[in-house]
Coordinates of C-alpha atoms in Angstrom, one line a residue:
X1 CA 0.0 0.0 0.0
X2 CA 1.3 3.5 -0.7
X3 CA 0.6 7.3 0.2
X4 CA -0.1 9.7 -2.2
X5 CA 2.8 12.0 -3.0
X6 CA 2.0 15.5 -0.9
X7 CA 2.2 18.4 -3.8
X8 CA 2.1 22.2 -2.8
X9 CA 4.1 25.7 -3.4
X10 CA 6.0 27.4 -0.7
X11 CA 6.6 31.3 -1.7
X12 CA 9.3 32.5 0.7
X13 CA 9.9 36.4 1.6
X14 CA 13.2 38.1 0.5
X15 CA 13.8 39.4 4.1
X16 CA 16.7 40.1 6.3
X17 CA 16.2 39.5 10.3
X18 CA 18.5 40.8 12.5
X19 CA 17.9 39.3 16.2
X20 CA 19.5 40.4 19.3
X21 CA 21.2 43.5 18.5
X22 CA 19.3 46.8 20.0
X23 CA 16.8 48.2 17.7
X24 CA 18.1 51.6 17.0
X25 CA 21.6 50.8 16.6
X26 CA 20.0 48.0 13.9
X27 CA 17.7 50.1 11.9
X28 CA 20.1 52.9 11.6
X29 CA 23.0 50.4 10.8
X30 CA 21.2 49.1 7.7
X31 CA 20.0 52.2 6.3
X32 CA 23.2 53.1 5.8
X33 CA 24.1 49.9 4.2
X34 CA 21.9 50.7 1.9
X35 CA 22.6 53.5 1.4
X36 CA 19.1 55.0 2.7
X37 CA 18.9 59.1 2.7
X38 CA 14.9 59.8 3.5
X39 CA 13.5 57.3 6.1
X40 CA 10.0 57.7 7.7
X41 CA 8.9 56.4 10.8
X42 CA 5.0 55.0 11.6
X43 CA 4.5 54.0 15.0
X44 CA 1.5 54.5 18.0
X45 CA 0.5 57.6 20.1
X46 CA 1.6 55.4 22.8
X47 CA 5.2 54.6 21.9
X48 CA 5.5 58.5 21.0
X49 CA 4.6 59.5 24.2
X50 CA 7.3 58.2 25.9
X51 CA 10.2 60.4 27.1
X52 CA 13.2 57.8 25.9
X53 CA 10.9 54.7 24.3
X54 CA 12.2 52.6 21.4
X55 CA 11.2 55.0 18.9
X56 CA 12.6 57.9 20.1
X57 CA 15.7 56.4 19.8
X58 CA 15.9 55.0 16.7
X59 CA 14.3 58.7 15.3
X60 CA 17.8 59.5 17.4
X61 CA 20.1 57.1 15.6
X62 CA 18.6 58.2 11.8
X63 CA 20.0 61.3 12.0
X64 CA 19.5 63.4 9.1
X65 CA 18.3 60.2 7.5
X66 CA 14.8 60.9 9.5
X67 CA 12.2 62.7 7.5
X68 CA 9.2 62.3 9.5
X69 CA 6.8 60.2 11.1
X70 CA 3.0 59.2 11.9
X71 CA 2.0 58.0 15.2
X72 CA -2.2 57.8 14.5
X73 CA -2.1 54.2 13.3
X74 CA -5.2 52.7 15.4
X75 CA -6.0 49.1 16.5
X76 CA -6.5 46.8 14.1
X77 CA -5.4 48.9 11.3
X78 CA -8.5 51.3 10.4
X79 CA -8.2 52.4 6.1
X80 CA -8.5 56.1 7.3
X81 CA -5.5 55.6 9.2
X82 CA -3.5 53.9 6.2
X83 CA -4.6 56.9 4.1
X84 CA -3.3 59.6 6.5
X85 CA -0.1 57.6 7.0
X86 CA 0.5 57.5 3.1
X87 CA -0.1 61.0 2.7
X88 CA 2.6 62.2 5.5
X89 CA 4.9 59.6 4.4
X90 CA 4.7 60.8 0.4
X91 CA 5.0 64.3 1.6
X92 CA 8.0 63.5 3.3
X93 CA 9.9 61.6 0.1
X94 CA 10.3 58.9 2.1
X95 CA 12.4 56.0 0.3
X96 CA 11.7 53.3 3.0
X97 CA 9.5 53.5 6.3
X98 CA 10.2 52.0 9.3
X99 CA 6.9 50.5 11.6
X100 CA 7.4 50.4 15.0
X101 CA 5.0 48.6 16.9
X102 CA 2.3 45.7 16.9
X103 CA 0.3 44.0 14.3
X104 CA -1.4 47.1 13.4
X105 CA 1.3 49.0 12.6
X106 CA 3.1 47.0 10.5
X107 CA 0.2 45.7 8.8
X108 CA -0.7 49.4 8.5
X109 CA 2.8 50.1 7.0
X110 CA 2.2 47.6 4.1
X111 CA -1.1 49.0 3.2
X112 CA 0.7 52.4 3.3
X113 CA 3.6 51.2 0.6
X114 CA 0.6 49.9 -1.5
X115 CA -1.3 53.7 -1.4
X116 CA 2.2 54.9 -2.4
X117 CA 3.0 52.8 -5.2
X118 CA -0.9 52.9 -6.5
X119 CA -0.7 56.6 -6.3
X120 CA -4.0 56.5 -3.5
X121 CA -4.4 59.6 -1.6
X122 CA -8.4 58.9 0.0
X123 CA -10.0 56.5 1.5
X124 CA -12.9 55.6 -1.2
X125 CA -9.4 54.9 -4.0
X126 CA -8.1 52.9 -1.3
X127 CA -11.1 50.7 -1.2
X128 CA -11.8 50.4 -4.9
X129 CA -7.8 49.2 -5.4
X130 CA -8.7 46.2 -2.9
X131 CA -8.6 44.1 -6.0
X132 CA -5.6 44.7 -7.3
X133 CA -3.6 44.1 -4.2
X134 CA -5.2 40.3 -3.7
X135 CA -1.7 38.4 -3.7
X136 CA -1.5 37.2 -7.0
X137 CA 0.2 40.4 -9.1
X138 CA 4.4 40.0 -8.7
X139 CA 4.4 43.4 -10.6
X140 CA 7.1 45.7 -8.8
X141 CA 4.5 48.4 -8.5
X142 CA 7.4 50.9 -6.8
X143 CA 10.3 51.7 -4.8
X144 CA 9.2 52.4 -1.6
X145 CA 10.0 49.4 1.2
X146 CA 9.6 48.7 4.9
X147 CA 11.7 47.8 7.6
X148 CA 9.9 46.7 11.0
X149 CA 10.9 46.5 14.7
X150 CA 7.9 44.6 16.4
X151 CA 6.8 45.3 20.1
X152 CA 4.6 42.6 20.2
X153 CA 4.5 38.8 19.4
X154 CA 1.8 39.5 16.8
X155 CA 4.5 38.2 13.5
X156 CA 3.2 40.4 11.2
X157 CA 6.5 41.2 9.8
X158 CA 6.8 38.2 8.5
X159 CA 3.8 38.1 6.1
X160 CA 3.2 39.9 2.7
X161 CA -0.9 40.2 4.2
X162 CA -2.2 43.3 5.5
X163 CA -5.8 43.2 7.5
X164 CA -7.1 46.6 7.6
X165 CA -10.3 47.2 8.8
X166 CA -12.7 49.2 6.8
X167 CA -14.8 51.0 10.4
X168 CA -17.9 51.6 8.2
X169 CA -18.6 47.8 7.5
X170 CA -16.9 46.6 10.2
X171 CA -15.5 44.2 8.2
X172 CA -11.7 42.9 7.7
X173 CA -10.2 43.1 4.2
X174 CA -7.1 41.6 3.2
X175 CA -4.3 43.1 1.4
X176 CA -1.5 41.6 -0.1
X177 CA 1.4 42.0 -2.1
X178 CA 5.3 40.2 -1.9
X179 CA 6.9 43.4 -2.1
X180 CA 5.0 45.0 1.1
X181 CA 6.4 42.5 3.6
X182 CA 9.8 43.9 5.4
X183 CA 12.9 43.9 3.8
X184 CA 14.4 43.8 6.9
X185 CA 13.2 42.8 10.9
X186 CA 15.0 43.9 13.7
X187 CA 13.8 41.6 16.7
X188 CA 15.3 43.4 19.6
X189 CA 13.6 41.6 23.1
X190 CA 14.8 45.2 24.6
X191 CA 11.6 46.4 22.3
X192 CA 9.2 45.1 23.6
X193 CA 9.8 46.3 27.2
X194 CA 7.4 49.2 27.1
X195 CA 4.4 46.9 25.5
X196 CA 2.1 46.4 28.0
X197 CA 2.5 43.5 29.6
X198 CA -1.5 42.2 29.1
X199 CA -1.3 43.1 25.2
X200 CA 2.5 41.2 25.0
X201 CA 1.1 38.2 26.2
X202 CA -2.0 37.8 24.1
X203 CA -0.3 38.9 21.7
X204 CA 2.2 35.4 22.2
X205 CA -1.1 33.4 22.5
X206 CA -1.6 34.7 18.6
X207 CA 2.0 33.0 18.1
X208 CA 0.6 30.0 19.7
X209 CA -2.2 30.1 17.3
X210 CA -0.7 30.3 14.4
X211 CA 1.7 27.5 15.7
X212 CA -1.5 25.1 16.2
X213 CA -3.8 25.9 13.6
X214 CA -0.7 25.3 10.8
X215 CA 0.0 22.4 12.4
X216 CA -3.5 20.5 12.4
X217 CA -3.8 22.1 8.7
X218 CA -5.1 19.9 6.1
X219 CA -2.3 20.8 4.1
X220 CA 0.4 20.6 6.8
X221 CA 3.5 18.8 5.5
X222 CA 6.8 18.1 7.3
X223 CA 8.2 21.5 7.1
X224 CA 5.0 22.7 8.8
X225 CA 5.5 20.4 11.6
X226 CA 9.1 20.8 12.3
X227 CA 8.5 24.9 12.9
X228 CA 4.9 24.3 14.9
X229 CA 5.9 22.0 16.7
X230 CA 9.5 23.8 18.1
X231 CA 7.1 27.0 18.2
X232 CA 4.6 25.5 20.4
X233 CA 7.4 24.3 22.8
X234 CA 9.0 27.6 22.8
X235 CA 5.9 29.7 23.5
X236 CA 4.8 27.2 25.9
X237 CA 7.7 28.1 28.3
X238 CA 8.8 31.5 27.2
X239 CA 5.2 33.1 28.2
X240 CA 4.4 32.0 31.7
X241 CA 8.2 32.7 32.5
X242 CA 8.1 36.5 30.6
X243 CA 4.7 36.3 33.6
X244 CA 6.6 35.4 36.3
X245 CA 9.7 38.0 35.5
X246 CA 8.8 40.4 33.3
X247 CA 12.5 41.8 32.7
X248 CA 13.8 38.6 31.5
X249 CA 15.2 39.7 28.0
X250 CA 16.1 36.1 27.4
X251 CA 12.6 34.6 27.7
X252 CA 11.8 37.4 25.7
X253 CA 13.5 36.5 22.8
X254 CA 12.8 32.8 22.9
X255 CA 9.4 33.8 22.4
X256 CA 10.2 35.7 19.7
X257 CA 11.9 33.0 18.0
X258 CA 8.9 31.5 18.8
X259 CA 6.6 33.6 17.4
X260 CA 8.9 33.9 14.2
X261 CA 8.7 29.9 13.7
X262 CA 4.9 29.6 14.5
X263 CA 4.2 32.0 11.2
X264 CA 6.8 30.2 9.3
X265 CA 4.2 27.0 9.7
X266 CA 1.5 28.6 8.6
X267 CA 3.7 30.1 5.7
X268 CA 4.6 26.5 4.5
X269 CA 1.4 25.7 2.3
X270 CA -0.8 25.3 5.5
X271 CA -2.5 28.6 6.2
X272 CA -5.1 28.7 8.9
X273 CA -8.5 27.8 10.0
X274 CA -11.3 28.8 12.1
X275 CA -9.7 30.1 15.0
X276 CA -8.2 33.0 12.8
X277 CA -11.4 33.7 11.3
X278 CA -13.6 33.7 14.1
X279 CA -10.6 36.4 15.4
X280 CA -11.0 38.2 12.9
X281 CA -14.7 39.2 13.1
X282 CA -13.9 39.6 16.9
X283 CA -11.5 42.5 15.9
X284 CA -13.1 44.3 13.2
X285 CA -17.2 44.0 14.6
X286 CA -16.3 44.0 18.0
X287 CA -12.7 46.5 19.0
X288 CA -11.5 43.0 20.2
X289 CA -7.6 43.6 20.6
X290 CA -5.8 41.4 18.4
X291 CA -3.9 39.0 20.3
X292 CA -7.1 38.6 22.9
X293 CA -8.8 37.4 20.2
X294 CA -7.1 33.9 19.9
X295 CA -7.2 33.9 23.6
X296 CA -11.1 33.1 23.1
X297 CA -11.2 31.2 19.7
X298 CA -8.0 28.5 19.8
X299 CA -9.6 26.6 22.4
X300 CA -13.1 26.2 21.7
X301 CA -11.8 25.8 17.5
X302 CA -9.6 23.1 18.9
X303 CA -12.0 21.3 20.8
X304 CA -14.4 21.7 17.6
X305 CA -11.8 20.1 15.5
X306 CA -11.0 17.0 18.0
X307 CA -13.6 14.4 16.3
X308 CA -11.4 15.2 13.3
X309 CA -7.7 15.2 14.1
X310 CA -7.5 14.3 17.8
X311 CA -4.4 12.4 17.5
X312 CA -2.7 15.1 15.7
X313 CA -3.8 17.7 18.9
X314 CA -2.2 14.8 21.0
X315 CA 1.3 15.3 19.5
X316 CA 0.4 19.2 19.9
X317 CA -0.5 18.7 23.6
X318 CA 2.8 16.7 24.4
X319 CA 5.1 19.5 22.3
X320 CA 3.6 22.1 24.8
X321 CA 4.7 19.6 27.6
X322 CA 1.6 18.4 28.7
X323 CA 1.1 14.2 27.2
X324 CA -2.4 12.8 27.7
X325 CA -4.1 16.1 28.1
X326 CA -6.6 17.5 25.1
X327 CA -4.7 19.9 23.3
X328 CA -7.7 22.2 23.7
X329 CA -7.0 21.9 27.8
X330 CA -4.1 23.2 27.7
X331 CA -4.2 26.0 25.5
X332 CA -6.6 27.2 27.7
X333 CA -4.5 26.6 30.9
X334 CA -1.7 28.3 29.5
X335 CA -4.3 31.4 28.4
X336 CA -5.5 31.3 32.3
X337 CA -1.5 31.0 33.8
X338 CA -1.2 34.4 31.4
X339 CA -4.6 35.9 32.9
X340 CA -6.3 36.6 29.8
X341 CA -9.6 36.5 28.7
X342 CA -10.6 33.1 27.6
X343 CA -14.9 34.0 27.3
X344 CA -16.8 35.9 25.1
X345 CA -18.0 37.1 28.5
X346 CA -14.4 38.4 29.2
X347 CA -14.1 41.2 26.6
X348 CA -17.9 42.0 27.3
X349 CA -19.9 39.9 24.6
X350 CA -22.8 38.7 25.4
X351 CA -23.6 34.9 24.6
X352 CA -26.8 36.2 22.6
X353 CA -24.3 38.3 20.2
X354 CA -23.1 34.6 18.8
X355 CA -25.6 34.1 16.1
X356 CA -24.3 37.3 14.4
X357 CA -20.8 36.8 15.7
X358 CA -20.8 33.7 13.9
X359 CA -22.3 35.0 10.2
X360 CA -19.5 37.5 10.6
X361 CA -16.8 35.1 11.1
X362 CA -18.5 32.3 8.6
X363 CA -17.3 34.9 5.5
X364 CA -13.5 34.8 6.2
X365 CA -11.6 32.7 3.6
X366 CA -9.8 31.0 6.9
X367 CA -13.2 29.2 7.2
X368 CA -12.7 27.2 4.1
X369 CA -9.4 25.4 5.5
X370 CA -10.6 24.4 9.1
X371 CA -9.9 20.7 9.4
X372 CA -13.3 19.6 10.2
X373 CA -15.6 21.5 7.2
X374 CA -17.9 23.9 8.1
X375 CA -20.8 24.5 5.8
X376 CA -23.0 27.2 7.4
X377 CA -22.7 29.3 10.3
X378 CA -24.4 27.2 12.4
X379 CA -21.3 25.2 12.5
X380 CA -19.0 28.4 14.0
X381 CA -21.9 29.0 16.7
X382 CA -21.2 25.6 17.7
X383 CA -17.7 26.7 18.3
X384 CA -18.5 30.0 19.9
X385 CA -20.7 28.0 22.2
X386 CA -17.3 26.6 24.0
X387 CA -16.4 30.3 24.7
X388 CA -19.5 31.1 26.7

């Protein structure tokens, strides 16, 4: 008896990751490598508030280099936001801008190199482009690129996808294109001292998420596994210990090598499945922050999935160091060592918001590569209905 021959594409990112070295002395290191003469920075009100933060330094170590910045990028990556950004960053003649923060900024940064190459200037030209930047085009649309140094665990530098939220819909769309992912990461564990401890953490449980949902993929292959698999390990340990001593720069960076290996499994031909897309429509229709969101959906997708692929959760399980327990058990665990919100109840949704919950999250393409199918939203209630 044989096995069928496993066939797929693997499209890797032309990136550079430096790791370790402090994030200023990085950033402004390779610009001049480059030969870089007009960088822009985007970044949060938060971080720019703060007397000697991470981006206040690396603004410092640019020099004359620096040309500007914009520190409005909301949560979860509002369109108006991108649009502002673009404007102040063409203004500026920036040749390359540097995000400096979570998800949402660096996700917003990408949608910004796409308004500048695309020559969009408002929001309704933003929206009507959507098409065009759907990940299929390898056009070189211009020269404008992105460095990123992430605060959180949230791995969007590593992806070519931007999720921005369009706030009159309250729906999240999905931008892509190669050239919009990083040409360079700086992951500096000294960067992510002034994140909030809360939103660091959840944001390691999205790590965890991408980690476990590439890894019971239908499409997983070996690749997949080996980088899950080491991810889920890492994060297992690395979070509850960044808990216990929150200045421990090593622990820090384990779980950024963590985080960096969980999205490499889900960049192997495996993708993601319900969990993502229930988080989705949990960020864009309810303000859920990002990385709370898979703090409600792994577990309950998880336990979902089990009639399905309950051996492969067991092989999850024992990587995160617990053998014999149901891999949905101990995500949650490891969600209530961190103190995070594992309820809809938690982040203030009510149980009879799950109907509509549900036929928000059923329309994500994530949906169509859960392990067990779902066919209707009735199915994703069913889910939801483990959160309550």
């Amino acid at each position: 008896m044989t096995r069928d021959v496993q066939t797929g594409v693997v499209s890797l990112l032309a990136q550079s990751v430096v790791f370790g070295k402090p994030a200023h002395e990085a950033v402004a290191d390779e610009a001049a490598r480059r030969g870089l003469r007009r960088i822009f920075v985007t970044s949060t009100r938060s971080l720019a508030l703060l007397g000697n933060g991470p981006l206040q330094k690396v603004i410092e170590a640019l020099g004359p280099r620096y040309v500007g910045q914009f520190t409005g990028i909301g949560a979860h990556s509002p369109d108006h936001d991108i649009v502002a950004a673009a404007n102040a960053a063409r203004q500026a003649g920036a040749e390359v801008i540097v995000a400096l923060g979570g998800g949402s900024v660096i996700d917003a940064t990408k949608a910004v190199l796409m308004c500048l190459w695309d020559g969009i200037d408002n929001v309704e030209a933003f929206r009507a482009a959507h098409p065009k930047f759907d990940g299929v085009s390898t056009t070189e649309l211009g020269r404008e690129r992105a460095f990123a140094v992430p605060t959180t665990l949230s791995a969007a530098e590593f992806t070519a996808l931007a999720g921005i939220t369009n706030p009159d819909t309250g729906q999240k769309m999905m931008y892509r294109h190669r050239d919009a992912a990083p040409q360079v990461v700086v992951l500096d564990p000294a960067a992510t001292l002034d994140t909030p401890l809360r939103l660091l953490l959840t944001s390691g449980i999205r790590a965890v998420d991408h980690a476990a949902e590439a890894f019971c993929s239908p499409t997983a292959n070996p690749m997949t596994e080996a980088y899950a698999l080491n991810a889920a390990r890492l994060l297992s340990k690395a979070l509850p210990a960044m808990k216990a001593a929150p200045e421990d720069l090593v622990q820090r960076q384990l779980a950024q090598f963590g985080m960096w290996q969980g999205i490499l499994s889900s960049s192997t031909g495996a993708g993601t499945g319900a969990s993502h897309a229930i988080g989705y429509a949990l960020g864009a229709s309810y303000g859920v922050p990002h990385g709370e969101t898979s703090c409600i959906s792994l577990a309950p997708t998880l336990r979902w999935n089990a009639e399905v692929n309950r051996e492969r959760q067991d092989v999850l399980a024992e990587a995160m160091g617990h053998p014999g327990q149901p891999a949905w058990q101990v995500v949650r665990n490891l969600v209530c060592r961190l103190e995070s919100p594992v309820t809809l109840g938690d982040v203030g949704i009510a149980a009879s918001e799950i109907s509509r919950l549900a036929e928000r999250a059923f329309t994500y393409a994530p949906m169509r590569n859960n392990p067990r199918p779902i066919a209707s939203p009735n199915e994703v209630a069913e889910i939801l209905a483990y959160a309550t």
